[in-house]
Each structure stands twice: as C-alpha cells, then as structure tokens.
Amino acid sequence: QTCALPNHTNAAILLDRGLIRVRHILVPIGGGPHSRLAIRRAYEIAVQEGAEITALHTFVEADDTEEVEDEMLYLREVIDDELDCIPTCVATRVAKAGSVPAGILAETVRQPYDLIVVGASEEWASRTRLFGSVDDWIVDQVHCSVLMIRAHEPATISWIRRQAKRIEKPR
C-alpha cells in the first residue's frame, strides 16, 4: 500500500491594498530560505513591471563601520547567490535598528513602496503561524501591498536549520 504524500510547494499570500502599478519594491533580507525566495520572486515581478527593488538587511548590533560593511557584503552575497548577479534594478541597503520590524518600518517612511515582498520569519514553523510574527507585524504597520512568501522546506531540514541557528555564532 502506498501513502499519498502532500504536494511540496512554495506558498505566497498577497495582501492587496489597492496595488495598481508596481514601481518600487522593498525586500527585507535575513538570509534564510524564505527571504531568498522572496528576492527571486521580487526580481521576477520587477522585470515584468519595470520596477526597482530595494533589498534591505536590517541588523540590531553594529559598533563600527567595519561591521556595517560586513553586513553589506553579506547582503550582496545573498542576492548574488540567488540571482547570479546584482541586477541594476536592485539597490542594496543596510540599516541598524532596535529591531528588524522597526528597521523595515523606518525604510517605508524613508521612501514609499508599492509592494513589500517578505519571506516568512522563523516562527512560521510553529503550528499557530503560517508566516511568522515579523510578517504579521509588517502587514499591520505598513500602508502598501505585501506579498508574503514561504519556501517549501522539509520539516527535518527546517528543524536542523533552526537548531544550528541556535548554536551559531553571530556573523
């Protein structure tokens, strides 16, 4: 007897707040599989719509210029890994903030966006959250449309990655 396995697929949900035209897209990048998929999907949208992307990496701790430069190198590496280059339509920004959500909100105040494409945060694996608390917070606080992305990840791989993250040293 064989068992039917679930369809392993990526998921996306669009919160449409009157999205008519996409010219400016914000993609918060943390580096996990979900934000990596988010930058790929945002790039596909940008190519189709002739839009510009701001890839934002928000970090909480940085004491000197060298650490900020390291964060920028990390962000550029993630984008290059996913898109095989850093396209001219992609601007990279790093920002220090008290929290990741606060950094994202500050960026939306700095410049208006038509669309935010955000990958699921780590809490997505809990049974009570489809995407995560950061994503819920973004949806509640921003005034533009939000596309939330979650990459398919087998449960065992997800568990191993979360365990490794707990013991991993800060970059």
PDB file of C-alpha atoms in Angstrom, residues 65-156:
ATOM      1  CA  THR A  65      31.966  50.915  10.202  1.00  0.00           C
ATOM      2  CA  GLU A  66      33.633  47.568   9.547  1.00  0.00           C
ATOM      3  CA  GLU A  67      30.620  45.672  10.891  1.00  0.00           C
ATOM      4  CA  VAL A  68      28.281  47.729   8.693  1.00  0.00           C
ATOM      5  CA  GLU A  69      30.490  46.928   5.684  1.00  0.00           C
ATOM      6  CA  ASP A  70      30.365  43.225   6.624  1.00  0.00           C
ATOM      7  CA  GLU A  71      26.555  43.372   6.704  1.00  0.00           C
ATOM      8  CA  MET A  72      26.521  44.976   3.236  1.00  0.00           C
ATOM      9  CA  LEU A  73      28.872  42.312   1.864  1.00  0.00           C
ATOM     10  CA  TYR A  74      26.610  39.646   3.330  1.00  0.00           C
ATOM     11  CA  LEU A  75      23.505  41.205   1.737  1.00  0.00           C
ATOM     12  CA  ARG A  76      25.181  41.478  -1.655  1.00  0.00           C
ATOM     13  CA  GLU A  77      26.368  37.855  -1.380  1.00  0.00           C
ATOM     14  CA  VAL A  78      22.820  36.613  -0.696  1.00  0.00           C
ATOM     15  CA  ILE A  79      21.471  38.493  -3.730  1.00  0.00           C
ATOM     16  CA  ASP A  80      24.328  37.332  -5.958  1.00  0.00           C
ATOM     17  CA  ASP A  81      23.786  33.716  -4.827  1.00  0.00           C
ATOM     18  CA  GLU A  82      20.085  33.875  -5.700  1.00  0.00           C
ATOM     19  CA  LEU A  83      20.159  35.916  -8.908  1.00  0.00           C
ATOM     20  CA  ASP A  84      23.673  35.064 -10.182  1.00  0.00           C
ATOM     21  CA  CYS A  85      24.450  38.804 -10.208  1.00  0.00           C
ATOM     22  CA  ILE A  86      23.238  42.035  -8.686  1.00  0.00           C
ATOM     23  CA  PRO A  87      20.975  43.496 -11.372  1.00  0.00           C
ATOM     24  CA  THR A  88      20.907  47.229 -11.965  1.00  0.00           C
ATOM     25  CA  CYS A  89      17.270  47.352 -10.798  1.00  0.00           C
ATOM     26  CA  VAL A  90      18.335  46.148  -7.320  1.00  0.00           C
ATOM     27  CA  ALA A  91      19.613  48.679  -4.790  1.00  0.00           C
ATOM     28  CA  THR A  92      21.107  47.333  -1.571  1.00  0.00           C
ATOM     29  CA  ARG A  93      20.692  48.994   1.819  1.00  0.00           C
ATOM     30  CA  VAL A  94      21.706  48.028   5.318  1.00  0.00           C
ATOM     31  CA  ALA A  95      20.220  49.664   8.372  1.00  0.00           C
ATOM     32  CA  LYS A  96      20.843  49.426  12.076  1.00  0.00           C
ATOM     33  CA  ALA A  97      17.650  49.494  14.116  1.00  0.00           C
ATOM     34  CA  GLY A  98      16.364  48.470  17.517  1.00  0.00           C
ATOM     35  CA  SER A  99      14.597  45.529  15.868  1.00  0.00           C
ATOM     36  CA  VAL A 100      14.096  44.106  12.395  1.00  0.00           C
ATOM     37  CA  PRO A 101      10.467  45.282  12.199  1.00  0.00           C
ATOM     38  CA  ALA A 102      11.482  48.798  13.307  1.00  0.00           C
ATOM     39  CA  GLY A 103      14.126  48.907  10.568  1.00  0.00           C
ATOM     40  CA  ILE A 104      11.622  47.826   7.932  1.00  0.00           C
ATOM     41  CA  LEU A 105       9.084  50.418   9.050  1.00  0.00           C
ATOM     42  CA  ALA A 106      11.764  53.143   9.041  1.00  0.00           C
ATOM     43  CA  GLU A 107      12.600  52.222   5.450  1.00  0.00           C
ATOM     44  CA  THR A 108       8.956  52.549   4.403  1.00  0.00           C
ATOM     45  CA  VAL A 109       8.940  56.015   5.959  1.00  0.00           C
ATOM     46  CA  ARG A 110      12.193  56.948   4.207  1.00  0.00           C
ATOM     47  CA  GLN A 111      10.747  56.007   0.816  1.00  0.00           C
ATOM     48  CA  PRO A 112       7.236  54.966  -0.221  1.00  0.00           C
ATOM     49  CA  TYR A 113       6.880  51.493  -1.716  1.00  0.00           C
ATOM     50  CA  ASP A 114       4.140  49.959  -3.828  1.00  0.00           C
ATOM     51  CA  LEU A 115       4.896  46.419  -2.671  1.00  0.00           C
ATOM     52  CA  ILE A 116       6.845  44.681   0.062  1.00  0.00           C
ATOM     53  CA  VAL A 117       7.886  41.104  -0.710  1.00  0.00           C
ATOM     54  CA  VAL A 118       8.790  39.405   2.545  1.00  0.00           C
ATOM     55  CA  GLY A 119       9.914  35.873   3.289  1.00  0.00           C
ATOM     56  CA  ALA A 120       8.437  34.005   6.246  1.00  0.00           C
ATOM     57  CA  SER A 121      10.213  34.564   9.545  1.00  0.00           C
ATOM     58  CA  GLU A 122      11.432  31.697  11.713  1.00  0.00           C
ATOM     59  CA  GLU A 123       8.152  31.344  13.633  1.00  0.00           C
ATOM     60  CA  TRP A 124       6.445  30.024  10.509  1.00  0.00           C
ATOM     61  CA  ALA A 125       7.284  26.515  11.692  1.00  0.00           C
ATOM     62  CA  SER A 126       5.037  26.875  14.721  1.00  0.00           C
ATOM     63  CA  ARG A 127       1.597  25.399  14.300  1.00  0.00           C
ATOM     64  CA  THR A 128      -0.110  28.724  15.033  1.00  0.00           C
ATOM     65  CA  ARG A 129       1.587  30.915  12.436  1.00  0.00           C
ATOM     66  CA  LEU A 130       1.620  30.477   8.679  1.00  0.00           C
ATOM     67  CA  PHE A 131       4.348  33.049   8.049  1.00  0.00           C
ATOM     68  CA  GLY A 132       5.601  34.480  11.374  1.00  0.00           C
ATOM     69  CA  SER A 133       5.196  37.327  13.845  1.00  0.00           C
ATOM     70  CA  VAL A 134       7.502  39.710  11.935  1.00  0.00           C
ATOM     71  CA  ASP A 135       5.358  39.257   8.847  1.00  0.00           C
ATOM     72  CA  ASP A 136       2.167  39.770  10.850  1.00  0.00           C
ATOM     73  CA  TRP A 137       3.648  42.970  12.269  1.00  0.00           C
ATOM     74  CA  ILE A 138       4.623  44.240   8.797  1.00  0.00           C
ATOM     75  CA  VAL A 139       1.114  43.590   7.481  1.00  0.00           C
ATOM     76  CA  ASP A 140      -0.362  45.541  10.401  1.00  0.00           C
ATOM     77  CA  GLN A 141       2.001  48.528  10.187  1.00  0.00           C
ATOM     78  CA  VAL A 142       2.679  49.325   6.528  1.00  0.00           C
ATOM     79  CA  HIS A 143       0.289  51.021   4.131  1.00  0.00           C
ATOM     80  CA  CYS A 144       1.344  49.348   0.874  1.00  0.00           C
ATOM     81  CA  SER A 145       0.563  45.903  -0.505  1.00  0.00           C
ATOM     82  CA  VAL A 146       2.506  42.970   0.955  1.00  0.00           C
ATOM     83  CA  LEU A 147       3.398  39.679  -0.709  1.00  0.00           C
ATOM     84  CA  MET A 148       4.359  37.098   1.912  1.00  0.00           C
ATOM     85  CA  ILE A 149       6.462  34.182   0.686  1.00  0.00           C
ATOM     86  CA  ARG A 150       7.223  30.833   2.278  1.00  0.00           C
ATOM     87  CA  ALA A 151       9.571  28.398   0.580  1.00  0.00           C
ATOM     88  CA  HIS A 152       8.845  24.705   0.849  1.00  0.00           C
ATOM     89  CA  GLU A 153      11.238  23.132   3.302  1.00  0.00           C
ATOM     90  CA  PRO A 154      11.035  19.565   4.581  1.00  0.00           C
ATOM     91  CA  ALA A 155      10.302  19.504   8.321  1.00  0.00           C
ATOM     92  CA  THR A 156      13.561  17.752   9.187  1.00  0.00           C
TER      93      THR A 156
END
